[in-house]
Amino acid sequence: MIAPNRASEQLPCLVRRFDLSATAVPLRVGYTVVSAYRLRTRAMNHVFLILTIVCYSASLALYLAFLNAGKKLGERSATVFLALGLVAHYFALLERSRGSHTVPYHDLYGSLSLFGWLLGLTYLVLELFHRQRSVGAFIVAMVLAVFLASNLAPPDKLTPPPAHGPVFALHVTLSILAYAAFALSFVLSLMYLAEEQLLRSRKLGNVVWRLPPLDLLERMSRSSVLIGLFSIAVGTVLGFVWVDRLHGGFWYYDPKYVITLLVLLLYAVYFFVSRTAAWRGARASKFCIFNFVIVILSFTVVNLYISHSHRYF
């Protein structure tokens, strides 16, 4: 029994104990729900990760089989598996964004993974437009390598950029799409130089005859550069709009702006001179390769060590 004179003193303590025990139940339930959600997100992320690797690997194997044997059925199946891989890759990005509560390009993993996805998507569009699948083995191998590298990248411990919203998201997405399109034109230019060298040396095999004609490689490269030019132009304009919202002015000095405008100028020059008789062919392909070296410097050295507001885009 509690003495009457002490009951009034201990009553608030008993009430507080009762209140704490009552609120502990929903806290435990909430923690359980969050833990279950995280486990589900990780499980789904692993599922889509495996599906992406399987589909990309199957597509690569079928593209290589087509180059070796020239089977039409394998060629079409390679395109189907590439499309399935892109779908699984998209959901892998989506599940990871939901699990980390951030955009997929916030860290190195997301930026590389989104770059690989846009590279595969850009190639698929060009493949269907030009009706040429002989390039697929080289592009899918690159997409698969980038996807695997993105999953081996260390976690990012830096703070997120001070920008959000659809304008910023579209700015970053279009910038990475431009990088992907320029990477595709880089691979096509390398293929042009390699095929031209094989034709001049007369080292012709079954694989060489299944590669695209040189003029088709030129057209595909220009188409890819055109996609990149449109993406980087619109993305740059949206970047200035975002800077105006963030700093109250359209101009905020960042070395990334200078290198981006330089890349835009160089690829615009390539797009026009590659059509002229003096530059078309091997000279234009070498110019395109040089331009992509500038893109690599922009994506790596400038982003990571020089730029103030750009890290992985």
Backbone as numpy.savetxt, mean C-alpha at the origin, in Angstrom:
# Nx Ny Nz CAx CAy CAz Cx Cy Cz
-22.66 -7.91 66.76 -23.51 -6.71 66.76 -22.63 -5.47 66.76
-23.10 -4.45 66.10 -22.38 -3.18 66.06 -23.02 -2.24 67.06
-22.18 -1.64 67.89 -22.70 -0.73 68.90 -23.40 0.44 68.25
-24.48 0.96 68.89 -25.24 2.05 68.28 -24.39 3.26 68.01
-23.47 3.57 68.94 -22.67 4.78 68.72 -21.63 4.61 67.63
-21.28 3.39 67.28 -20.30 3.14 66.21 -20.96 2.80 64.88
-22.25 2.52 64.93 -22.95 2.13 63.69 -22.96 3.26 62.68
-23.20 4.47 63.16 -23.24 5.61 62.24 -21.89 5.88 61.61
-20.79 5.55 62.35 -19.46 5.77 61.81 -19.10 4.74 60.76
-19.52 3.47 60.93 -19.14 2.41 60.01 -20.11 2.27 58.84
-21.27 2.91 58.92 -22.26 2.77 57.84 -21.75 3.31 56.50
-21.14 4.52 56.44 -20.62 4.98 55.13 -19.58 4.06 54.54
-18.73 3.46 55.42 -17.72 2.51 54.93 -18.37 1.30 54.32
-19.43 0.80 54.95 -20.14 -0.36 54.40 -20.80 -0.03 53.06
-21.35 1.19 52.99 -21.98 1.61 51.74 -20.96 1.70 50.62
-19.76 2.26 50.93 -18.72 2.36 49.90 -18.27 0.99 49.45
-18.13 0.05 50.40 -17.74 -1.31 50.02 -18.80 -1.93 49.13
-20.04 -1.69 49.44 -21.12 -2.25 48.62 -21.10 -1.65 47.22
-20.86 -0.33 47.15 -20.83 0.33 45.84 -19.67 -0.18 45.00
-18.49 -0.36 45.60 -17.35 -0.85 44.84 -17.58 -2.25 44.33
-18.14 -3.10 45.15 -18.40 -4.46 44.70 -19.46 -4.49 43.63
-20.41 -3.53 43.67 -21.45 -3.50 42.65 -20.91 -3.03 41.31
-19.99 -2.04 41.33 -19.43 -1.54 40.06 -18.37 -2.46 39.50
-17.84 -3.37 40.31 -16.80 -4.27 39.81 -17.34 -5.24 38.78
-18.63 -5.57 38.89 -19.22 -6.55 37.96 -19.24 -6.03 36.53
-19.80 -4.81 36.29 -19.74 -4.32 34.89 -18.34 -4.07 34.39
-17.39 -3.72 35.31 -16.02 -3.53 34.86 -15.43 -4.83 34.36
-15.70 -5.92 35.11 -15.21 -7.23 34.66 -15.85 -7.63 33.35
-17.14 -7.37 33.22 -17.85 -7.72 31.98 -17.28 -6.93 30.81
-17.05 -5.61 31.03 -16.48 -4.80 29.96 -15.10 -5.25 29.56
-14.27 -5.61 30.55 -12.92 -6.11 30.24 -12.99 -7.41 29.47
-13.94 -8.28 29.83 -14.10 -9.55 29.11 -14.53 -9.33 27.68
-15.45 -8.37 27.48 -15.92 -8.08 26.12 -14.78 -7.54 25.27
-13.98 -6.61 25.84 -12.85 -6.04 25.09 -11.83 -7.12 24.76
-11.55 -8.01 25.71 -10.59 -9.08 25.46 -11.08 -10.02 24.38
-12.38 -10.36 24.44 -12.94 -11.23 23.41 -12.88 -10.56 22.04
-13.14 -9.24 21.99 -13.08 -8.52 20.72 -11.66 -8.52 20.16
-10.68 -8.33 21.03 -9.29 -8.34 20.57 -8.88 -9.71 20.07
-9.32 -10.76 20.76 -9.00 -12.11 20.30 -9.65 -12.40 18.95
-10.89 -11.95 18.79 -11.57 -12.16 17.51 -10.85 -11.40 16.39
-10.43 -10.15 16.68 -9.73 -9.36 15.66 -8.41 -10.01 15.27
-7.67 -10.51 16.25 -6.41 -11.18 15.94 -6.65 -12.45 15.13
-7.69 -13.20 15.51 -7.99 -14.43 14.77 -8.36 -14.13 13.33
-9.22 -13.13 13.12 -9.63 -12.76 11.77 -8.45 -12.22 10.97
-7.57 -11.48 11.65 -6.39 -10.95 10.96 -5.50 -12.07 10.48
-5.32 -13.11 11.32 -4.51 -14.26 10.92 -5.16 -15.02 9.77
-6.49 -15.13 9.79 -7.20 -15.83 8.72 -6.99 -15.13 7.39
-7.22 -13.81 7.37 -7.05 -13.07 6.12 -5.59 -13.00 5.70
-4.68 -13.01 6.66 -3.26 -13.05 6.33 -2.92 -14.33 5.57
-3.39 -15.46 6.08 -3.12 -16.74 5.43 -3.79 -16.81 4.07
-5.04 -16.35 3.99 -5.75 -16.37 2.70 -5.04 -15.51 1.66
-4.53 -14.37 2.08 -3.82 -13.49 1.15 -2.56 -14.14 0.61
-1.79 -14.74 1.51 -0.55 -15.39 1.09 -0.86 -16.56 0.15
-1.88 -17.36 0.47 -2.24 -18.51 -0.36 -2.67 -18.06 -1.75
-3.53 -17.04 -1.83 -4.03 -16.57 -3.12 -2.93 -15.94 -3.96
-2.11 -15.11 -3.35 -1.01 -14.51 -4.09 -0.02 -15.57 -4.57
0.27 -16.56 -3.73 1.21 -17.62 -4.12 0.65 -18.45 -5.27
-0.65 -18.77 -5.20 -1.27 -19.52 -6.28 -1.27 -18.72 -7.57
-1.56 -17.43 -7.48 -1.53 -16.58 -8.66 -0.13 -16.52 -9.26
0.89 -16.38 -8.43 2.26 -16.34 -8.92 2.65 -17.65 -9.60
2.27 -18.77 -8.98 2.60 -20.07 -9.58 1.92 -20.23 -10.94
0.67 -19.79 -11.06 -0.05 -19.92 -12.33 0.51 -18.97 -13.39
0.91 -17.78 -13.00 1.54 -16.87 -13.97 2.86 -17.44 -14.48
3.65 -18.03 -13.57 4.91 -18.65 -13.98 4.66 -19.85 -14.89
3.62 -20.64 -14.57 3.29 -21.78 -15.42 2.88 -21.33 -16.81
2.19 -20.19 -16.89 1.81 -19.67 -18.20 3.05 -19.25 -19.01
4.00 -18.58 -18.34 5.22 -18.18 -19.04 6.00 -19.39 -19.53
5.94 -20.48 -18.77 6.70 -21.67 -19.13 6.02 -22.53 -20.17
4.69 -22.69 -20.03 3.97 -23.61 -20.92 2.97 -22.92 -21.83
2.54 -21.70 -21.46 1.61 -20.97 -22.31 0.19 -21.48 -22.27
-0.25 -22.01 -21.13 -1.61 -22.53 -21.02 -2.58 -21.39 -20.72
-3.61 -21.26 -21.54 -4.58 -20.20 -21.38 -5.40 -20.35 -20.10
-5.72 -21.59 -19.74 -6.51 -21.82 -18.53 -5.76 -21.35 -17.29
-4.48 -21.66 -17.21 -3.67 -21.20 -16.09 -3.54 -19.69 -16.06
-3.49 -19.08 -17.25 -3.38 -17.63 -17.34 -4.61 -16.95 -16.74
-5.80 -17.44 -17.07 -7.02 -16.84 -16.54 -7.19 -17.15 -15.06
-6.81 -18.35 -14.65 -6.90 -18.70 -13.23 -5.97 -17.83 -12.40
-4.82 -17.45 -12.96 -3.89 -16.58 -12.24 -4.54 -15.23 -11.95
-5.28 -14.70 -12.91 -5.98 -13.44 -12.70 -7.05 -13.57 -11.63
-7.77 -14.69 -11.63 -8.81 -14.92 -10.62 -8.20 -14.97 -9.23
-7.10 -15.70 -9.08 -6.46 -15.80 -7.76 -5.86 -14.45 -7.33
-5.40 -13.66 -8.29 -4.91 -12.33 -7.95 -6.05 -11.48 -7.40
-7.21 -11.54 -8.05 -8.36 -10.78 -7.57 -8.80 -11.25 -6.18
-8.81 -12.56 -5.96 -9.15 -13.09 -4.64 -8.13 -12.65 -3.59
-6.86 -12.64 -3.96 -5.84 -12.18 -3.04 -6.01 -10.72 -2.68
-6.41 -9.90 -3.64 -6.65 -8.50 -3.36 -7.83 -8.30 -2.41
-8.86 -9.13 -2.57 -10.00 -9.05 -1.65 -9.59 -9.44 -0.24
-8.86 -10.56 -0.11 -8.39 -10.98 1.22 -7.43 -9.96 1.81
-6.58 -9.39 0.98 -5.63 -8.37 1.44 -6.38 -7.14 1.96
-7.44 -6.75 1.28 -8.24 -5.61 1.73 -8.83 -5.86 3.11
-9.40 -7.06 3.32 -9.99 -7.35 4.62 -8.92 -7.50 5.70
-7.72 -7.92 5.32 -6.62 -7.95 6.30 -6.27 -6.54 6.76
-6.23 -5.59 5.83 -6.01 -4.20 6.20 -7.16 -3.67 7.06
-8.39 -4.03 6.70 -9.55 -3.55 7.43 -9.58 -4.08 8.86
-9.32 -5.37 9.03 -9.33 -5.96 10.36 -8.22 -5.38 11.24
-7.06 -5.14 10.65 -5.98 -4.56 11.44 -6.32 -3.13 11.85
-6.96 -2.38 10.97 -7.36 -1.02 11.32 -8.37 -1.02 12.46
-9.30 -1.96 12.43 -10.28 -2.05 13.51 -9.62 -2.46 14.82
-8.64 -3.36 14.75 -7.99 -3.81 15.97 -7.11 -2.76 16.61
-6.42 -1.96 15.78 -5.53 -0.94 16.31 -6.19 0.43 16.43
-7.46 0.53 15.97 -8.22 1.78 16.05 -7.49 2.94 15.38
-6.90 2.68 14.24 -6.20 3.72 13.51 -6.24 3.39 12.02
-5.79 4.32 11.21 -5.79 4.12 9.76 -4.70 3.13 9.39
-4.83 2.42 8.26 -3.86 1.37 7.92 -2.48 1.89 7.53
-2.33 3.19 7.28 -1.04 3.72 6.88 -0.34 4.44 8.03
-0.78 4.21 9.27 -0.19 4.91 10.41 1.26 4.47 10.66
1.57 3.20 10.43 2.91 2.70 10.71 3.51 2.10 9.44
4.72 1.57 9.58 5.42 1.01 8.42 4.69 -0.19 7.85
4.12 -1.03 8.74 3.37 -2.19 8.26 2.22 -1.76 7.37
1.41 -0.85 7.90 0.24 -0.45 7.14 0.58 0.23 5.84
1.62 1.07 5.86 2.01 1.78 4.65 2.51 0.81 3.58
3.36 -0.13 3.97 3.85 -1.12 3.00 2.72 -2.02 2.51
1.86 -2.43 3.42 0.76 -3.31 3.03 -0.20 -2.61 2.07
-0.52 -1.35 2.36 -1.39 -0.59 1.47 -0.71 -0.35 0.13
0.60 -0.12 0.14 1.35 0.03 -1.11 1.26 -1.23 -1.96
1.45 -2.41 -1.34 1.35 -3.66 -2.08 -0.04 -3.89 -2.63
-1.06 -3.57 -1.83 -2.44 -3.77 -2.29 -2.74 -2.87 -3.49
-2.34 -1.60 -3.43 -2.59 -0.68 -4.54 -1.76 -1.05 -5.76
-0.56 -1.60 -5.55 0.25 -2.06 -6.68 -0.44 -3.20 -7.41
-0.95 -4.17 -6.66 -1.67 -5.28 -7.29 -2.94 -4.81 -7.97
-3.67 -3.89 -7.35 -4.90 -3.38 -7.94 -4.62 -2.60 -9.23
-3.58 -1.78 -9.22 -3.23 -1.02 -10.42 -2.84 -1.95 -11.56
-2.06 -2.98 -11.23 -1.68 -3.92 -12.29 -2.91 -4.65 -12.83
-3.83 -5.05 -11.96 -5.02 -5.77 -12.42 -5.82 -4.91 -13.39
-5.94 -3.63 -13.10 -6.65 -2.72 -14.01 -5.94 -2.64 -15.35
-4.61 -2.51 -15.33 -3.86 -2.44 -16.59 -3.92 -3.75 -17.35
-3.91 -4.86 -16.63 -4.00 -6.16 -17.29 -5.31 -6.31 -18.04
-6.40 -5.93 -17.40 -7.70 -6.03 -18.05 -7.85 -5.02 -19.18
-7.23 -3.85 -19.03 -7.34 -2.81 -20.05 -6.52 -3.15 -21.29
-5.28 -3.60 -21.09 -4.40 -3.92 -22.22 -4.50 -5.38 -22.66
-5.22 -6.20 -21.87 -5.41 -7.63 -22.19 -4.06 -8.34 -22.37
-3.21 -8.14 -21.40 -1.88 -8.74 -21.42 -1.54 -9.25 -20.03
-1.31 -10.58 -19.93 -1.05 -11.20 -18.63 0.39 -11.67 -18.46
1.24 -11.45 -19.44 2.61 -11.95 -19.36 3.45 -11.24 -18.31
3.00 -10.06 -17.90 3.75 -9.30 -16.90 3.38 -9.74 -15.48
2.31 -10.50 -15.36 1.76 -10.82 -14.05 2.73 -11.47 -13.09
3.56 -12.38 -13.57 4.48 -13.10 -12.69 5.43 -12.13 -11.99
5.89 -11.11 -12.69 6.86 -10.17 -12.12 6.18 -9.24 -11.11
4.96 -8.82 -11.40 4.27 -7.89 -10.51 3.76 -8.60 -9.26
3.18 -9.78 -9.43 2.65 -10.51 -8.27 3.78 -10.92 -7.33
4.94 -11.26 -7.89 6.09 -11.58 -7.03 6.46 -10.37 -6.18
6.40 -9.19 -6.76 6.70 -7.97 -6.02 5.63 -7.69 -4.97
4.37 -7.89 -5.32 3.27 -7.67 -4.36 3.40 -8.62 -3.19
3.67 -9.89 -3.46 3.82 -10.87 -2.39 5.01 -10.55 -1.50
6.12 -10.12 -2.09 7.30 -9.77 -1.29 7.01 -8.58 -0.39
6.32 -7.57 -0.92 5.99 -6.39 -0.11 5.03 -6.76 1.02
4.07 -7.63 0.73 3.11 -8.04 1.76 3.80 -8.81 2.88
4.71 -9.72 2.51 5.44 -10.47 3.54 6.35 -9.55 4.34
7.01 -8.60 3.66 7.88 -7.67 4.36 7.10 -6.78 5.32
5.89 -6.41 4.94 5.09 -5.55 5.81 4.71 -6.26 7.10
4.52 -7.58 7.05 4.17 -8.32 8.25 5.38 -8.63 9.12
6.59 -8.46 8.57 7.80 -8.64 9.36 8.33 -7.31 9.90
7.68 -6.20 9.54 8.14 -4.88 9.99 7.90 -4.73 11.49
8.82 -4.07 12.21 8.64 -3.87 13.66 7.49 -2.92 13.93
6.88 -3.02 15.11 5.78 -2.11 15.45 6.26 -0.67 15.58
5.38 0.24 15.21 5.71 1.66 15.25 5.40 2.22 16.64
6.39 2.87 17.27 6.21 3.45 18.59 6.07 4.97 18.55
6.00 5.53 17.35 5.86 6.97 17.24 4.41 7.38 17.42
4.21 8.63 17.75 2.86 9.14 17.93 2.20 9.32 16.56
0.87 9.16 16.50 0.19 9.33 15.23 0.27 10.77 14.74
0.15 11.00 13.43 0.22 12.37 12.90 -0.97 13.18 13.39
-0.79 14.51 13.56 -1.87 15.34 14.08 -2.88 15.70 13.00
-3.40 14.73 12.32 -4.36 14.98 11.25 -5.29 13.79 11.13
-6.55 14.08 10.89 -7.56 13.05 10.72 -8.58 13.54 9.70
-9.53 12.70 9.41 -10.60 13.10 8.52 -10.45 12.57 7.12
-11.52 12.67 6.31 -11.49 12.10 4.95 -10.52 12.79 4.02
-10.30 14.10 4.18 -9.37 14.81 3.29 -7.96 14.29 3.48
-7.55 14.14 4.73 -6.21 13.62 5.01 -6.08 12.17 4.55
-7.12 11.36 4.80 -7.09 9.95 4.39 -6.96 9.82 2.87
-7.72 10.64 2.14 -7.65 10.60 0.67 -6.30 11.11 0.18
-5.75 12.11 0.84 -4.43 12.62 0.49 -3.36 11.53 0.59
-3.37 10.79 1.69 -2.37 9.75 1.89 -2.60 8.58 0.93
-3.86 8.18 0.75 -4.16 7.05 -0.14 -3.74 7.35 -1.57
-4.03 8.54 -2.06 -3.64 8.90 -3.42 -2.12 9.00 -3.57
-1.45 9.45 -2.52 0.01 9.51 -2.58 0.62 8.12 -2.69
0.12 7.17 -1.89 0.63 5.80 -1.95 0.23 5.14 -3.27
-0.95 5.48 -3.80 -1.35 4.97 -5.11 -0.39 5.47 -6.19
0.05 6.71 -6.09 1.02 7.23 -7.06 2.33 6.46 -6.96
2.80 6.19 -5.74 4.02 5.39 -5.58 3.86 4.01 -6.22
2.69 3.39 -6.02 2.45 2.06 -6.58 2.44 2.11 -8.11
1.80 3.12 -8.68 1.76 3.23 -10.15 3.15 3.49 -10.72
3.95 4.31 -10.06 5.31 4.55 -10.52 6.18 3.31 -10.37
5.94 2.52 -9.32 6.67 1.25 -9.17 6.33 0.29 -10.30
5.07 0.27 -10.71 4.67 -0.58 -11.82 5.34 -0.15 -13.12
5.40 1.15 -13.37 6.09 1.63 -14.58 7.59 1.33 -14.51
8.14 1.32 -13.30 9.55 0.96 -13.12 9.80 -0.49 -13.54
8.94 -1.40 -13.11 9.09 -2.81 -13.48 8.92 -2.98 -14.99
7.95 -2.30 -15.56 7.72 -2.41 -17.01 8.91 -1.86 -17.80
9.53 -0.81 -17.30 10.71 -0.26 -17.98 11.90 -1.21 -17.90
12.07 -1.84 -16.74 13.12 -2.85 -16.62 12.88 -4.01 -17.58
11.63 -4.44 -17.68 11.31 -5.52 -18.61 11.59 -5.11 -20.05
11.30 -3.86 -20.38 11.57 -3.37 -21.74 13.06 -3.48 -22.05
13.91 -3.00 -21.15 15.36 -3.04 -21.40 15.87 -4.47 -21.47
15.37 -5.34 -20.58 15.81 -6.73 -20.58 15.38 -7.45 -21.85
14.13 -7.25 -22.27 13.64 -7.91 -23.49 14.36 -7.39 -24.72
14.61 -6.09 -24.76 15.34 -5.54 -25.90 16.75 -6.11 -25.98
17.40 -6.28 -24.84 18.75 -6.86 -24.82 18.72 -8.31 -25.29
17.71 -9.07 -24.87 17.60 -10.46 -25.31 17.34 -10.54 -26.82
16.53 -9.65 -27.35 16.25 -9.67 -28.78 17.49 -9.29 -29.59
18.28 -8.35 -29.08 19.49 -7.97 -29.80 20.55 -9.06 -29.75
20.63 -9.75 -28.65 21.62 -10.83 -28.53 21.13 -12.13 -29.17
19.86 -12.14 -29.60 19.24 -13.31 -30.24 19.20 -14.53 -29.32
19.14 -14.28 -28.04 18.96 -15.37 -27.07 17.48 -15.55 -26.82
16.85 -16.19 -27.76 15.40 -16.32 -27.74 15.00 -17.70 -27.24
14.11 -17.72 -26.29 13.57 -18.96 -25.76 12.05 -18.91 -25.77
11.45 -19.94 -25.21 9.98 -19.97 -25.18 9.40 -18.84 -24.33
10.11 -18.47 -23.27 9.60 -17.42 -22.39 9.61 -16.07 -23.09
10.65 -15.80 -23.88 10.76 -14.50 -24.54 9.61 -14.28 -25.50
9.19 -15.32 -26.19 8.10 -15.17 -27.15 6.76 -14.92 -26.47
6.65 -15.24 -25.19 5.39 -15.00 -24.47 5.38 -13.66 -23.75
6.50 -12.96 -23.76 6.52 -11.63 -23.17 5.81 -10.64 -24.08
5.32 -9.54 -23.54 4.62 -8.55 -24.38 5.56 -7.92 -25.39
5.04 -7.46 -26.52 5.88 -6.72 -27.48 6.42 -5.44 -26.82
7.52 -4.95 -27.36 8.15 -3.78 -26.77 7.23 -2.55 -26.78
6.50 -2.37 -27.88 5.61 -1.20 -27.93 4.47 -1.31 -26.92
4.02 -2.53 -26.63 2.98 -2.71 -25.63 3.52 -2.41 -24.22
4.76 -2.80 -23.96 5.36 -2.47 -22.67 5.46 -0.95 -22.50
5.78 -0.25 -23.59 5.83 1.22 -23.53 4.46 1.79 -23.21
3.42 1.28 -23.87 2.08 1.81 -23.63 1.61 1.51 -22.21
1.91 0.33 -21.71 1.53 0.00 -20.34 2.27 0.87 -19.34
3.52 1.17 -19.61 4.28 2.04 -18.72 3.70 3.45 -18.70
3.35 3.96 -19.87 2.74 5.30 -19.92 1.38 5.31 -19.23
0.61 4.24 -19.38 -0.69 4.18 -18.70 -0.51 4.20 -17.18
0.48 3.46 -16.71 0.75 3.44 -15.28 1.21 4.81 -14.78
2.08 5.46 -15.55 2.55 6.80 -15.17 1.39 7.80 -15.17
0.46 7.65 -16.11 -0.70 8.54 -16.15 -1.54 8.40 -14.88
-1.73 7.16 -14.41 -2.44 6.95 -13.15 -1.68 7.60 -11.99
-0.36 7.44 -11.99 0.45 8.04 -10.94 0.42 9.55 -10.96
0.46 10.15 -12.16 0.41 11.61 -12.26 -0.91 12.17 -11.75
-1.99 11.55 -12.13 -3.30 12.00 -11.65 -3.40 11.87 -10.13
-2.93 10.74 -9.60 -3.03 10.50 -8.16 -2.18 11.48 -7.37
-0.93 11.69 -7.81 -0.04 12.56 -7.04 -0.46 14.03 -7.17
-1.05 14.41 -8.31 -1.52 15.79 -8.47 -2.69 16.07 -7.53
-3.69 15.19 -7.56 -4.85 15.39 -6.68 -4.45 15.24 -5.22
-3.59 14.26 -4.92 -3.14 14.07 -3.55 -2.37 15.27 -3.02
-1.56 15.91 -3.87 -0.82 17.09 -3.44 -1.76 18.26 -3.16
-2.76 18.44 -4.00 -3.74 19.51 -3.77 -4.46 19.28 -2.44
-4.88 18.04 -2.19 -5.54 17.74 -0.92 -4.59 17.92 0.26
-3.29 17.68 0.04 -2.32 17.92 1.09 -2.24 19.39 1.46
-2.29 20.27 0.47 -2.28 21.70 0.76 -3.56 22.13 1.47
-4.69 21.51 1.11 -5.94 21.80 1.81 -5.84 21.39 3.27
-5.25 20.24 3.52 -5.08 19.77 4.90 -4.14 20.68 5.68
-3.06 21.16 5.04 -2.14 22.08 5.69 -2.85 23.39 6.06
-3.73 23.85 5.18 -4.47 25.07 5.47 -5.37 24.89 6.69
-5.99 23.73 6.84 -6.84 23.48 8.00 -6.01 23.34 9.27
-4.81 22.78 9.15 -4.00 22.49 10.33 -3.20 23.70 10.80
-2.66 24.49 9.86 -1.77 25.59 10.21 -2.32 26.97 9.84
-3.46 27.00 9.17 -4.04 28.29 8.81 -3.42 28.92 7.59
-2.74 28.16 6.78 -2.13 28.67 5.55 -1.84 27.52 4.61
-1.86 27.81 3.29 -1.66 26.75 2.32 -0.20 26.29 2.25
0.72 27.14 2.66 2.14 26.76 2.56 2.72 26.55 3.94
3.29 25.39 4.13 4.01 25.05 5.36 5.25 24.31 4.91
6.43 24.91 5.10 7.64 24.35 4.49 7.94 22.97 5.03
8.11 22.07 4.09 8.51 20.70 4.39 9.28 20.20 3.17
10.47 19.63 3.35 11.23 19.12 2.19 10.44 18.13 1.34
9.44 17.47 1.95 8.62 16.51 1.19 7.87 17.21 0.06
7.46 18.47 0.28 6.76 19.20 -0.77 7.66 19.40 -1.99
8.89 19.75 -1.74 9.83 20.01 -2.83 10.08 18.74 -3.64
10.34 17.64 -2.95 10.62 16.39 -3.66 9.39 15.87 -4.39
8.19 16.11 -3.82 6.96 15.69 -4.48 6.73 16.47 -5.77
6.93 17.77 -5.72 6.79 18.58 -6.93 7.84 18.20 -7.97
9.04 17.83 -7.53 10.08 17.38 -8.46 9.67 16.07 -9.14
9.13 15.13 -8.35 8.65 13.86 -8.92 7.53 14.10 -9.91
6.61 14.99 -9.57 5.50 15.32 -10.48 6.03 15.89 -11.79
7.00 16.77 -11.71 7.57 17.38 -12.91 8.31 16.35 -13.76
9.12 15.49 -13.13 9.90 14.50 -13.88 9.00 13.51 -14.61
7.96 13.03 -13.95 7.08 12.06 -14.62 6.21 12.73 -15.68
5.88 14.00 -15.50 5.16 14.71 -16.55 6.03 14.86 -17.79
7.31 15.17 -17.58 8.24 15.24 -18.71 8.38 13.89 -19.39
8.48 12.81 -18.59 8.59 11.47 -19.18 7.35 11.15 -20.01
6.18 11.48 -19.50 4.94 11.11 -20.20 4.88 11.76 -21.58
5.41 12.98 -21.69 5.34 13.68 -22.98 6.50 13.30 -23.90
7.72 13.16 -23.37 8.86 12.88 -24.25 8.88 11.42 -24.69
8.23 10.52 -23.93 8.23 9.11 -24.32 7.44 8.87 -25.61
6.65 9.84 -26.02 5.90 9.71 -27.26 6.69 10.21 -28.47
7.77 10.92 -28.24 8.54 11.48 -29.34 9.49 10.43 -29.91
9.85 10.62 -31.17 10.74 9.67 -31.84 12.14 9.68 -31.25
12.57 10.82 -30.73 13.93 10.93 -30.20 14.09 10.25 -28.84
12.99 10.11 -28.09 13.10 9.59 -26.73 12.42 8.24 -26.54
11.52 7.86 -27.38 10.78 6.63 -27.15 11.71 5.42 -27.22
11.35 4.38 -26.49 12.17 3.18 -26.49 13.05 3.10 -25.26
14.29 2.69 -25.46 15.21 2.45 -24.35 15.53 3.73 -23.58
15.65 4.86 -24.28 15.98 6.10 -23.59 14.85 6.51 -22.63
13.62 6.39 -23.07 12.50 6.72 -22.20 12.42 5.75 -21.02
12.73 4.48 -21.24 12.70 3.51 -20.14 13.76 3.83 -19.10
14.94 4.22 -19.54 15.99 4.60 -18.59 15.60 5.86 -17.81
14.95 6.78 -18.49 14.47 7.98 -17.81 13.43 7.63 -16.75
12.56 6.68 -17.05 11.54 6.24 -16.10 12.19 5.56 -14.88
13.22 4.79 -15.12 13.93 4.13 -14.01 14.60 5.19 -13.13
15.19 6.19 -13.75 15.80 7.27 -12.97 14.76 7.99 -12.11
13.58 8.22 -12.67 12.53 8.89 -11.91 12.12 8.07 -10.68
12.09 6.75 -10.82 11.68 5.93 -9.69 12.75 5.91 -8.60
13.99 6.11 -8.96 15.04 6.25 -7.94 14.74 7.47 -7.06
14.28 8.56 -7.66 13.88 9.74 -6.90 12.70 9.42 -6.00
11.76 8.61 -6.50 10.61 8.21 -5.69 11.06 7.41 -4.47
12.01 6.51 -4.66 12.52 5.71 -3.54 13.18 6.61 -2.50
13.95 7.58 -2.96 14.56 8.53 -2.02 13.50 9.32 -1.27
12.43 9.68 -1.97 11.35 10.41 -1.32 10.64 9.56 -0.28
10.43 8.28 -0.59 9.69 7.40 0.30 10.52 6.95 1.49
11.84 6.97 1.36 12.69 6.46 2.44 13.44 7.58 3.15
14.45 8.13 2.49 15.33 9.11 3.14 14.57 10.37 3.55
13.79 10.93 2.62 13.07 12.18 2.92 12.02 11.95 3.99
11.25 10.88 3.87 10.17 10.63 4.84 10.70 10.36 6.24
11.73 9.53 6.34 12.16 9.05 7.65 13.14 9.99 8.34
13.91 10.77 7.58 15.00 11.53 8.19 14.93 13.03 7.97
14.19 13.50 6.96 14.22 14.92 6.64 12.87 15.59 6.85
11.80 14.93 6.44 10.47 15.56 6.49 10.01 15.75 7.94
9.23 16.81 8.16 8.72 17.11 9.48 7.35 16.48 9.75
6.58 16.25 8.72 5.20 15.78 8.92 4.87 14.52 8.12
5.83 13.96 7.40 5.60 12.74 6.62 6.55 11.64 7.14
5.95 10.47 7.37 6.78 9.34 7.82 6.71 8.18 6.82
5.50 7.69 6.58 5.36 6.49 5.75 4.47 6.74 4.55
4.31 7.99 4.11 3.48 8.27 2.95 4.01 9.49 2.24
